[in-house]
Short mmCIF file of C-alpha atoms in Angstrom, two decimals:
data_model
loop_
_atom_site.label_atom_id
_atom_site.label_comp_id
_atom_site.label_asym_id
_atom_site.label_seq_id
_atom_site.Cartn_x
_atom_site.Cartn_y
_atom_site.Cartn_z
CA UNK A 1 -63.51 6.77 -128.02
CA UNK A 2 -63.57 7.36 -123.95
CA UNK A 3 -61.02 5.03 -122.21
CA UNK A 4 -62.07 4.88 -118.68
CA UNK A 5 -58.57 4.47 -116.19
CA UNK A 6 -60.14 3.94 -112.61
CA UNK A 7 -57.64 4.44 -109.89
CA UNK A 8 -58.09 2.16 -107.21
CA UNK A 9 -54.89 2.69 -104.81
CA UNK A 10 -55.00 4.58 -100.84
CA UNK A 11 -56.15 3.52 -98.07
CA UNK A 12 -58.48 4.79 -96.71
CA UNK A 13 -57.47 5.32 -92.90
CA UNK A 14 -60.29 7.04 -92.19
CA UNK A 15 -62.93 4.96 -92.02
CA UNK A 16 -61.63 2.80 -90.03
CA UNK A 17 -63.10 0.25 -89.02
CA UNK A 18 -64.05 -0.98 -92.42
CA UNK A 19 -61.60 -0.17 -94.22
CA UNK A 20 -57.94 -1.70 -93.61
CA UNK A 21 -54.47 -1.76 -95.40
CA UNK A 22 -55.81 -4.79 -97.87
CA UNK A 23 -59.56 -4.20 -97.99
CA UNK A 24 -59.51 -0.19 -97.83
CA UNK A 25 -62.57 1.76 -99.01
CA UNK A 26 -62.38 1.65 -102.77
CA UNK A 27 -63.74 -2.33 -102.44
CA UNK A 28 -65.99 -1.67 -99.62
CA UNK A 29 -69.65 -1.98 -100.32
CA UNK A 30 -71.24 0.80 -98.04
CA UNK A 31 -74.95 0.49 -99.20
CA UNK A 32 -75.82 -2.91 -99.70
CA UNK A 33 -75.69 -2.89 -103.42
CA UNK A 34 -71.93 -2.73 -105.01
CA UNK A 35 -68.52 -1.74 -103.90
CA UNK A 36 -67.28 1.44 -104.37
CA UNK A 37 -65.38 0.33 -107.30
CA UNK A 38 -68.22 -1.61 -108.58
CA UNK A 39 -70.33 1.75 -108.57
CA UNK A 40 -67.56 3.73 -110.60
CA UNK A 41 -67.99 1.41 -113.17
CA UNK A 42 -71.84 1.17 -113.37
CA UNK A 43 -71.51 4.96 -113.48
CA UNK A 44 -69.80 4.97 -116.83
CA UNK A 45 -73.46 2.57 -118.04
CA UNK A 46 -74.46 5.84 -121.15
CA UNK A 47 -71.81 7.21 -122.25
CA UNK A 48 -69.42 5.41 -124.95
CA UNK A 49 -66.53 3.96 -123.22
CA UNK A 50 -63.96 0.77 -123.99
CA UNK A 51 -63.73 -1.25 -120.67
CA UNK A 52 -62.08 -0.16 -118.20
CA UNK A 53 -59.02 -0.02 -117.06
CA UNK A 54 -57.91 -0.29 -113.24
CA UNK A 55 -54.90 0.15 -111.75
CA UNK A 56 -54.01 -0.79 -107.92
CA UNK A 57 -51.86 -2.39 -105.69
CA UNK A 58 -50.29 -5.33 -105.77
CA UNK A 59 -51.75 -6.65 -102.19
CA UNK A 60 -55.19 -5.44 -103.91
CA UNK A 61 -54.90 -8.20 -107.02
CA UNK A 62 -57.59 -10.64 -106.21
CA UNK A 63 -59.94 -8.48 -104.35
CA UNK A 64 -60.15 -5.95 -107.77
CA UNK A 65 -60.69 -8.67 -110.23
CA UNK A 66 -63.28 -10.72 -108.05
CA UNK A 67 -65.44 -7.87 -107.71
CA UNK A 68 -65.01 -6.51 -111.22
CA UNK A 69 -65.93 -10.76 -112.53
CA UNK A 70 -69.07 -10.03 -110.21
CA UNK A 71 -69.90 -7.07 -112.96
CA UNK A 72 -68.90 -8.91 -115.79
CA UNK A 73 -65.72 -6.79 -116.39
CA UNK A 74 -62.57 -8.71 -116.18
CA UNK A 75 -60.50 -8.73 -119.74
CA UNK A 76 -56.71 -8.24 -118.82
CA UNK A 77 -58.05 -4.82 -117.71
CA UNK A 78 -56.03 -4.48 -114.01
CA UNK A 79 -52.48 -3.25 -114.06
CA UNK A 80 -50.36 -3.67 -110.65
CA UNK A 81 -48.22 -1.28 -109.08
CA UNK A 82 -45.38 -2.74 -107.34
CA UNK A 83 -45.18 0.28 -104.89
CA UNK A 84 -47.62 3.66 -104.97
CA UNK A 85 -45.97 6.26 -106.63
CA UNK A 86 -49.36 8.77 -106.47
CA UNK A 87 -51.18 9.14 -110.02
CA UNK A 88 -49.18 11.00 -112.15
CA UNK A 89 -46.97 7.98 -112.67
CA UNK A 90 -50.50 5.86 -112.45
CA UNK A 91 -51.93 7.66 -115.32
CA UNK A 92 -48.47 7.72 -117.69
CA UNK A 93 -49.19 3.72 -116.78
CA UNK A 94 -52.34 3.90 -118.10
CA UNK A 95 -51.70 6.06 -121.50
CA UNK A 96 -48.54 4.38 -122.59
CA UNK A 97 -50.76 0.66 -122.64
CA UNK A 98 -53.38 2.34 -124.75
CA UNK A 99 -51.02 3.64 -127.12
CA UNK A 100 -49.12 0.40 -127.11
CA UNK A 101 -52.33 -1.32 -128.26
CA UNK A 102 -52.17 1.31 -130.97
CA UNK A 103 -54.78 3.70 -129.43
CA UNK A 104 -54.84 6.98 -128.65
CA UNK A 105 -58.47 7.49 -126.19
CA UNK A 106 -59.55 10.13 -124.42
CA UNK A 107 -58.76 8.91 -121.28
CA UNK A 108 -61.31 9.55 -118.25
CA UNK A 109 -59.29 9.36 -115.18
CA UNK A 110 -61.62 8.53 -112.22
CA UNK A 111 -60.87 7.95 -108.76
CA UNK A 112 -62.85 4.17 -107.60
CA UNK A 113 -63.27 5.80 -103.91
CA UNK A 114 -65.67 8.67 -104.42
CA UNK A 115 -69.48 8.70 -104.58
CA UNK A 116 -71.80 10.51 -107.26
CA UNK A 117 -75.15 11.16 -106.26
CA UNK A 118 -76.73 12.50 -109.36
CA UNK A 119 -75.07 9.95 -112.46
CA UNK A 120 -77.00 11.11 -115.32
CA UNK A 121 -75.50 14.47 -114.94
CA UNK A 122 -72.34 13.50 -114.18
CA UNK A 123 -72.29 11.43 -118.10
CA UNK A 124 -73.70 14.54 -119.27
CA UNK A 125 -70.95 17.05 -118.46
CA UNK A 126 -68.35 13.87 -119.15
CA UNK A 127 -70.18 14.31 -122.72
CA UNK A 128 -70.43 17.96 -122.81
CA UNK A 129 -66.43 17.82 -121.79
CA UNK A 130 -65.39 15.89 -124.39
CA UNK A 131 -64.81 18.65 -127.42
CA UNK A 132 -62.68 20.19 -125.45
CA UNK A 133 -59.92 17.24 -125.12
CA UNK A 134 -60.44 16.46 -128.79
CA UNK A 135 -58.81 19.73 -129.06
CA UNK A 136 -55.87 18.57 -127.09
CA UNK A 137 -57.00 20.43 -123.97
CA UNK A 138 -55.72 18.76 -120.60
CA UNK A 139 -59.80 18.56 -118.55
CA UNK A 140 -60.36 18.66 -114.54
CA UNK A 141 -63.67 18.40 -113.24
CA UNK A 142 -64.10 21.32 -110.46
CA UNK A 143 -66.89 20.51 -107.93
CA UNK A 144 -68.94 23.67 -107.86
CA UNK A 145 -68.95 24.10 -104.03
CA UNK A 146 -71.55 24.30 -101.24
CA UNK A 147 -69.72 25.12 -98.56
CA UNK A 148 -66.17 26.71 -97.06
CA UNK A 149 -64.87 22.39 -97.42
CA UNK A 150 -61.32 23.16 -95.50
CA UNK A 151 -60.55 19.49 -96.06
CA UNK A 152 -59.98 20.22 -100.18
CA UNK A 153 -57.77 21.84 -102.57
CA UNK A 154 -59.49 24.20 -105.07
CA UNK A 155 -59.14 24.87 -108.58
CA UNK A 156 -58.85 29.54 -109.28
CA UNK A 157 -60.49 29.41 -113.05
CA UNK A 158 -59.69 32.70 -114.85
CA UNK A 159 -62.03 34.71 -116.85
CA UNK A 160 -60.96 33.21 -120.24
CA UNK A 161 -63.15 30.48 -121.43
CA UNK A 162 -63.74 27.75 -123.97
CA UNK A 163 -67.32 26.10 -124.97
CA UNK A 164 -67.57 22.61 -124.32
CA UNK A 165 -70.89 21.49 -126.00
CA UNK A 166 -73.49 23.35 -123.61
CA UNK A 167 -71.30 23.62 -121.31
CA UNK A 168 -68.35 26.37 -120.12
CA UNK A 169 -64.58 25.59 -119.56
CA UNK A 170 -62.64 27.89 -117.79
CA UNK A 171 -58.67 28.43 -118.21
CA UNK A 172 -57.31 27.47 -115.10
CA UNK A 173 -55.82 29.93 -113.15
CA UNK A 174 -54.03 28.41 -110.53
CA UNK A 175 -54.49 25.07 -108.28
CA UNK A 176 -54.11 26.19 -104.46
CA UNK A 177 -53.39 23.73 -101.22
CA UNK A 178 -56.28 23.05 -98.43
CA UNK A 179 -57.10 26.65 -97.32
CA UNK A 180 -58.29 27.93 -93.73
CA UNK A 181 -61.51 28.61 -92.76
CA UNK A 182 -61.40 32.09 -93.33
CA UNK A 183 -59.45 31.44 -96.76
CA UNK A 184 -62.13 28.89 -97.57
CA UNK A 185 -64.77 31.36 -97.09
CA UNK A 186 -63.43 34.14 -99.70
CA UNK A 187 -62.90 31.18 -102.04
CA UNK A 188 -66.75 30.46 -101.90
CA UNK A 189 -67.54 34.36 -101.97
CA UNK A 190 -65.81 34.46 -105.15
CA UNK A 191 -67.29 32.02 -106.97
CA UNK A 192 -64.45 31.35 -109.33
CA UNK A 193 -62.79 28.56 -107.12
CA UNK A 194 -63.82 24.68 -107.40
CA UNK A 195 -63.15 22.00 -105.29
CA UNK A 196 -60.28 20.01 -106.64
CA UNK A 197 -62.36 16.48 -107.54
CA UNK A 198 -59.19 14.24 -109.01
CA UNK A 199 -60.94 13.60 -112.58
CA UNK A 200 -59.88 14.28 -115.57
CA UNK A 201 -60.52 13.93 -119.65
CA UNK A 202 -57.68 14.15 -121.56
CA UNK A 203 -56.26 12.34 -124.94
CA UNK A 204 -53.43 10.05 -124.03
CA UNK A 205 -50.70 10.89 -125.88
CA UNK A 206 -51.24 14.63 -125.05
CA UNK A 207 -50.86 13.66 -121.11
CA UNK A 208 -47.56 12.03 -122.22
CA UNK A 209 -46.05 14.52 -124.36
CA UNK A 210 -46.55 17.03 -120.86
CA UNK A 211 -45.14 14.37 -118.31
CA UNK A 212 -42.16 14.44 -121.16
CA UNK A 213 -42.12 18.23 -121.07
CA UNK A 214 -42.43 18.48 -117.47
CA UNK A 215 -41.72 15.76 -115.21
CA UNK A 216 -39.19 13.56 -118.55
CA UNK A 217 -38.21 11.44 -115.25
CA UNK A 218 -41.44 10.03 -114.11
CA UNK A 219 -42.06 9.72 -118.27
CA UNK A 220 -38.23 7.78 -118.64
CA UNK A 221 -39.52 5.58 -115.31
CA UNK A 222 -42.76 4.32 -116.46
CA UNK A 223 -41.60 3.66 -120.37
CA UNK A 224 -39.34 1.47 -118.86
CA UNK A 225 -41.83 -0.04 -116.60
CA UNK A 226 -43.81 -0.85 -119.61
CA UNK A 227 -41.25 -2.40 -121.36
CA UNK A 228 -41.30 -4.94 -120.10
CA UNK A 229 -44.38 -5.88 -119.01
CA UNK A 230 -45.20 -9.53 -117.55
CA UNK A 231 -49.71 -10.54 -118.95
CA UNK A 232 -50.43 -12.70 -115.87
CA UNK A 233 -54.05 -13.73 -116.33
CA UNK A 234 -56.05 -10.66 -115.87
CA UNK A 235 -52.84 -8.46 -114.39
CA UNK A 236 -50.90 -6.43 -116.45
CA UNK A 237 -47.50 -6.53 -114.47
CA UNK A 238 -44.93 -3.83 -115.03
CA UNK A 239 -41.07 -3.72 -114.27
CA UNK A 240 -40.95 -3.40 -110.86
CA UNK A 241 -37.02 -2.56 -110.71
CA UNK A 242 -37.94 0.29 -113.08
CA UNK A 243 -41.00 1.54 -111.29
CA UNK A 244 -39.94 1.55 -108.12
CA UNK A 245 -37.25 4.18 -109.40
CA UNK A 246 -40.36 6.50 -110.54
CA UNK A 247 -40.20 10.06 -108.46
CA UNK A 248 -43.83 9.97 -106.34
CA UNK A 249 -45.85 12.75 -107.62
CA UNK A 250 -49.25 13.65 -108.24
CA UNK A 251 -50.89 14.65 -111.49
CA UNK A 252 -51.34 18.40 -110.22
CA UNK A 253 -47.93 19.05 -109.36
CA UNK A 254 -46.22 16.91 -112.45
CA UNK A 255 -48.98 18.33 -115.15
CA UNK A 256 -51.30 20.63 -114.46
CA UNK A 257 -50.20 22.70 -112.46
CA UNK A 258 -47.51 23.49 -115.30
CA UNK A 259 -48.97 23.01 -118.42
CA UNK A 260 -50.98 25.60 -120.23
CA UNK A 261 -53.33 23.49 -121.58
CA UNK A 262 -55.67 22.98 -118.59
CA UNK A 263 -59.07 23.61 -118.52
CA UNK A 264 -62.20 23.74 -115.69
CA UNK A 265 -65.39 22.57 -116.26
CA UNK A 266 -68.04 22.93 -113.24
CA UNK A 267 -69.38 19.77 -112.02
CA UNK A 268 -72.76 19.61 -109.73
CA UNK A 269 -73.81 16.55 -109.22
CA UNK A 270 -73.94 15.29 -105.70
CA UNK A 271 -70.57 14.61 -105.11
CA UNK A 272 -68.02 13.30 -102.30
CA UNK A 273 -64.66 11.49 -101.72
CA UNK A 274 -65.88 10.36 -99.12
CA UNK A 275 -62.98 11.35 -96.79
CA UNK A 276 -64.45 10.74 -93.57
CA UNK A 277 -67.79 8.93 -91.59
CA UNK A 278 -69.01 12.71 -91.03
CA UNK A 279 -69.31 13.01 -95.26
CA UNK A 280 -70.44 9.47 -95.65
CA UNK A 281 -73.97 10.04 -93.49
CA UNK A 282 -73.90 13.55 -94.64
CA UNK A 283 -74.69 11.50 -98.89
CA UNK A 284 -76.51 8.42 -97.14
CA UNK A 285 -79.88 7.81 -96.97
CA UNK A 286 -81.58 8.96 -94.33
CA UNK A 287 -84.70 8.04 -91.50
CA UNK A 288 -87.13 11.33 -89.94
CA UNK A 289 -84.27 11.20 -87.34
CA UNK A 290 -81.45 11.80 -89.39
CA UNK A 291 -80.37 8.50 -88.93
CA UNK A 292 -78.16 6.23 -92.03
CA UNK A 293 -78.58 2.97 -90.74
CA UNK A 294 -76.86 0.15 -92.53
CA UNK A 295 -77.21 -3.40 -91.16
CA UNK A 296 -79.16 -4.98 -88.38
CA UNK A 297 -79.71 -1.51 -86.45
CA UNK A 298 -82.37 -0.51 -83.83
CA UNK A 299 -82.60 3.04 -82.37
CA UNK A 300 -84.64 4.63 -79.30
CA UNK A 301 -84.48 8.81 -79.06
CA UNK A 302 -81.45 8.67 -81.14
CA UNK A 303 -80.97 11.94 -84.49
CA UNK A 304 -78.76 12.16 -86.76
CA UNK A 305 -75.54 9.30 -86.55
CA UNK A 306 -74.26 7.39 -89.02
CA UNK A 307 -74.21 2.97 -87.68
CA UNK A 308 -72.89 0.35 -89.27
CA UNK A 309 -73.92 -2.81 -88.63
CA UNK A 310 -71.64 -5.76 -90.05
CA UNK A 311 -72.66 -8.83 -88.39
CA UNK A 312 -75.09 -8.50 -85.37
CA UNK A 313 -78.07 -5.67 -84.38
CA UNK A 314 -76.55 -3.01 -82.81
CA UNK A 315 -79.08 -0.44 -80.60
CA UNK A 316 -78.52 3.26 -79.82
CA UNK A 317 -80.68 5.06 -76.89
CA UNK A 318 -79.98 8.59 -76.56
CA UNK A 319 -76.97 9.19 -78.95
CA UNK A 320 -76.55 12.36 -80.66
CA UNK A 321 -74.44 12.96 -84.14
CA UNK A 322 -72.42 10.04 -83.26
CA UNK A 323 -70.66 7.34 -85.75
CA UNK A 324 -70.95 3.48 -84.67
CA UNK A 325 -69.15 0.99 -86.82
CA UNK A 326 -69.07 -2.68 -86.04
CA UNK A 327 -67.07 -5.11 -87.67
CA UNK A 328 -66.41 -8.95 -86.85
CA UNK A 329 -63.40 -7.89 -85.25
CA UNK A 330 -63.84 -3.86 -83.82
CA UNK A 331 -66.01 -2.08 -82.82
CA UNK A 332 -65.58 1.99 -83.34
CA UNK A 333 -67.92 4.94 -81.43
CA UNK A 334 -67.16 8.60 -82.02
CA UNK A 335 -68.32 12.03 -82.79
CA UNK A 336 -68.80 13.73 -85.16
CA UNK A 337 -67.29 16.25 -84.79
CA UNK A 338 -63.62 13.92 -84.93
CA UNK A 339 -64.33 11.72 -87.27
CA UNK A 340 -60.76 13.17 -88.71
CA UNK A 341 -59.36 11.45 -85.84
CA UNK A 342 -60.02 7.72 -86.62
CA UNK A 343 -56.69 7.98 -88.51
CA UNK A 344 -54.65 8.37 -84.80
CA UNK A 345 -56.52 4.79 -83.31
CA UNK A 346 -54.82 3.80 -86.69
CA UNK A 347 -51.91 5.22 -86.47
CA UNK A 348 -51.40 3.86 -82.64
CA UNK A 349 -52.73 0.39 -83.64
CA UNK A 350 -49.81 1.03 -86.34
CA UNK A 351 -47.37 1.41 -83.53
CA UNK A 352 -48.40 -1.58 -81.08
CA UNK A 353 -48.53 -3.59 -83.98
CA UNK A 354 -51.85 -4.83 -83.87
CA UNK A 355 -53.49 -6.81 -87.06
CA UNK A 356 -56.45 -4.33 -87.18
CA UNK A 357 -54.89 -1.87 -88.83
CA UNK A 358 -53.84 -3.89 -91.77
CA UNK A 359 -56.57 -6.66 -92.40
CA UNK A 360 -59.88 -8.09 -91.12
CA UNK A 361 -61.28 -11.37 -90.33
CA UNK A 362 -61.95 -12.07 -93.42
CA UNK A 363 -59.39 -12.35 -95.70
CA UNK A 364 -59.28 -12.28 -99.80
CA UNK A 365 -56.81 -15.27 -101.48
CA UNK A 366 -56.70 -15.96 -105.59
CA UNK A 367 -58.60 -18.91 -105.22
CA UNK A 368 -61.30 -16.71 -102.54
CA UNK A 369 -61.56 -16.31 -99.03
CA UNK A 370 -61.07 -17.34 -95.49
CA UNK A 371 -62.82 -15.93 -92.16
CA UNK A 372 -61.06 -16.84 -88.62
CA UNK A 373 -64.57 -17.50 -86.77
CA UNK A 374 -62.85 -18.38 -83.53
CA UNK A 375 -59.60 -18.50 -81.71
CA UNK A 376 -58.30 -20.65 -78.40
CA UNK A 377 -55.67 -22.12 -76.68
CA UNK A 378 -53.89 -24.62 -79.87
CA UNK A 379 -56.99 -24.22 -81.95
CA UNK A 380 -58.09 -22.01 -85.28
CA UNK A 381 -61.58 -22.33 -86.78
CA UNK A 382 -62.10 -20.44 -90.50
CA UNK A 383 -64.37 -21.23 -93.11
CA UNK A 384 -62.76 -21.58 -96.32
CA UNK A 385 -64.50 -20.77 -100.00
CA UNK A 386 -63.20 -21.60 -102.65
CA UNK A 387 -64.57 -20.42 -105.92
CA UNK A 388 -65.44 -22.49 -108.31
CA UNK A 389 -62.59 -23.85 -110.79
CA UNK A 390 -59.59 -22.75 -108.32
CA UNK A 391 -57.22 -24.57 -106.56
CA UNK A 392 -56.03 -23.80 -103.02
CA UNK A 393 -51.66 -24.20 -103.61
CA UNK A 394 -50.00 -28.24 -102.81
CA UNK A 395 -48.37 -27.36 -99.13
CA UNK A 396 -47.86 -28.94 -95.39
CA UNK A 397 -47.50 -27.92 -92.07
CA UNK A 398 -44.55 -28.03 -89.72
CA UNK A 399 -46.86 -27.58 -86.32
CA UNK A 400 -50.29 -28.24 -86.97
CA UNK A 401 -53.07 -30.86 -88.57
CA UNK A 402 -56.08 -29.88 -90.15
CA UNK A 403 -59.57 -31.14 -90.20
CA UNK A 404 -61.92 -29.85 -93.01
CA UNK A 405 -65.45 -30.48 -93.48
CA UNK A 406 -67.56 -29.59 -96.02
CA UNK A 407 -70.03 -27.39 -96.04
CA UNK A 408 -71.48 -27.18 -99.86
CA UNK A 409 -70.21 -27.73 -102.89
CA UNK A 410 -67.73 -30.09 -104.12
CA UNK A 411 -63.97 -30.31 -102.68
CA UNK A 412 -61.28 -32.40 -104.04
CA UNK A 413 -59.11 -33.37 -102.03
CA UNK A 414 -55.66 -34.72 -102.03
CA UNK A 415 -53.41 -35.36 -99.49
CA UNK A 416 -49.83 -37.52 -100.29
CA UNK A 417 -50.20 -38.20 -103.89
CA UNK A 418 -54.11 -39.42 -103.05
CA UNK A 419 -56.31 -37.97 -104.37
CA UNK A 420 -60.43 -37.86 -103.07
CA UNK A 421 -63.95 -36.75 -103.58
CA UNK A 422 -65.78 -34.62 -100.93
CA UNK A 423 -69.23 -33.61 -100.45
CA UNK A 424 -71.93 -31.74 -98.01
CA UNK A 425 -71.38 -33.40 -94.41
CA UNK A 426 -68.00 -35.04 -95.57
CA UNK A 427 -64.88 -34.21 -93.66
CA UNK A 428 -61.70 -35.30 -94.01
CA UNK A 429 -58.73 -34.87 -91.60
CA UNK A 430 -54.87 -33.78 -92.48
CA UNK A 431 -52.48 -34.94 -90.09
CA UNK A 432 -48.81 -32.55 -89.79
CA UNK A 433 -46.43 -32.96 -92.12
CA UNK A 434 -48.30 -34.30 -95.09
CA UNK A 435 -48.23 -32.06 -98.03
CA UNK A 436 -52.27 -31.46 -99.26
CA UNK A 437 -54.22 -29.57 -101.38
CA UNK A 438 -58.03 -28.22 -102.01
CA UNK A 439 -59.69 -28.05 -105.24
CA UNK A 440 -63.02 -26.58 -106.33
CA UNK A 441 -63.95 -28.76 -109.49
CA UNK A 442 -67.28 -27.48 -109.58
CA UNK A 443 -69.47 -25.06 -110.98
CA UNK A 444 -70.59 -23.83 -107.87
CA UNK A 445 -68.52 -21.93 -104.72
CA UNK A 446 -67.04 -24.27 -101.65
CA UNK A 447 -67.67 -23.97 -98.75
CA UNK A 448 -65.94 -25.37 -95.74
CA UNK A 449 -64.48 -25.37 -91.83
CA UNK A 450 -61.16 -25.77 -91.25
CA UNK A 451 -59.99 -26.57 -87.90
CA UNK A 452 -56.37 -25.93 -86.90
CA UNK A 453 -54.85 -27.61 -84.05
CA UNK A 454 -51.12 -27.74 -82.74
CA UNK A 455 -48.82 -25.80 -80.82
CA UNK A 456 -48.43 -23.43 -83.39
CA UNK A 457 -50.48 -21.91 -85.83
CA UNK A 458 -49.46 -18.78 -87.66
CA UNK A 459 -49.71 -18.05 -91.27
CA UNK A 460 -46.08 -18.81 -91.73
CA UNK A 461 -46.29 -22.36 -91.15
CA UNK A 462 -46.72 -23.28 -94.08
CA UNK A 463 -44.42 -24.82 -96.89
CA UNK A 464 -45.62 -24.52 -100.17
CA UNK A 465 -45.09 -26.75 -103.20
CA UNK A 466 -46.32 -25.33 -106.07
CA UNK A 467 -48.35 -22.25 -107.02
CA UNK A 468 -51.44 -21.46 -108.54
#
C-alpha cells in the first residue's frame, strides 16, 4: 500500500503578491479549480493509496485543514512542524508516524506546490516504480529535461539499470547543484541527466534505516519528537523542544547522495515546480495572443503576458512579455526576464517592516476567516466568516468597541454572559471592555460585517478568556 506524504511547507516568495508567509503558494488557487495542495491530493486518484499525510508549518494548520476538508480528505492526517527543518526530518516524521500504526507502507513523497500536466502518465510511472521500492530501493523521479534549465538541481544516471515494470530505473551516479548555462547545456546534450523533482518512493522502514545510518543525529531528534505526540483534532503535534534540536537538512544531502540504494526513474509528464511567474505562464492555458488571463481581464494588442486579477478589472494595452498580478492590497508589474527578482521586493518589504510580505488582507483563522475591507482614522471594517459549528473565543478589548451586522446565516452572540441569536440584517453593539463571544450554531457559513471604532485597533488589543 502507498502512503502519500505531501510536503506543504515553504514560502514561495517569488510568487508574491499572491504567495505570502501566511498564505504560501501551495495553498493558492492558481487555475480557478483547486488549490495546489488540493490538486496534489486529487492527482492520486487512480492509485491504490492510503489517505494522504500532510506535513505543514504550525502557522498554516487551519488553511491546510480547511482545504483538505473541502475535498473530504481531512482525518487526523496533518503533522505540524514547530519550525521548518527541511525535507529529511519531515519525511522521517511521516515514516515514524506510519510505523507507530503498525504499518510499513511505501511512502510516496510529493511537494504540494508542483504542477503536473499529464496526471495519467504520472500515475503510470509511480505504479511502474513500485517493484523497485519493494526491493528496498530509494526511488527518485527524474524529470526529463526540455531545456538547459539553470534553476533546477540535476540527477546523473549511471549506465547500470534495474527494471521497474515497463520502465527503466537507473542507479544514481550523483546529484548536482544548479548549474550555469554552459554546464546545463552539456547535461542536456549528454542524455544522462534529469531535473531533480524532489519526489520519491520508498518503504518507510528503508528510509529510516538509511537515515539512521547516515544521519543518526536527525533520526534521534525525530524519534524523540515522535515519542511525545500531542493529538489535537485533525493535527499531530510533535514534541517541540526535541524537534527544534533537529539539524536542518534535505533528503538529498542527508540520504540520497550517500546511499548505494538510490535509483532514478525518468518522468515526462509536464512537470513544473512553479518557481516563478514566468514558469506559471509556461504551463498555463493561453489564448491566441499567448496571453494567460485569470479573473476579470481585458487586453488589446497585448501578447505573451500572464495577468491575474483577484478583485477587479485589469486591462492591458500594448503590453508584451509581462506579468501583472492584482490582489486586494498590492499590484505587481514585472518583465518576464526579471521575475526571479520579485524576491528582492519581498526582502525590501521585510526590511521596512511592511505587512504585505507576510499577510493578505484576508486572513484565515481556526473558526473561518476575516477580510479587512476598510480602515481609517479610529475605525476599521471587517467581513467575518465563521464556519458551521465553529466559535470565536470569549474575549474583550481595552481600546475599541464593535458593532456586528449579520449578512447571512445565524449568529449566537454572548455579551457579558447574556446570549442571543441574530439572523440576517440584525445587529448588536459590543461596548469597550465587555467580554463577548461569537458562534455559528447553524449548518451554513455565518457572514457578518464588523465595524470597530476606538483609539487603538491593533490585533494585540485582545484579552482571551477561552480558546477553542
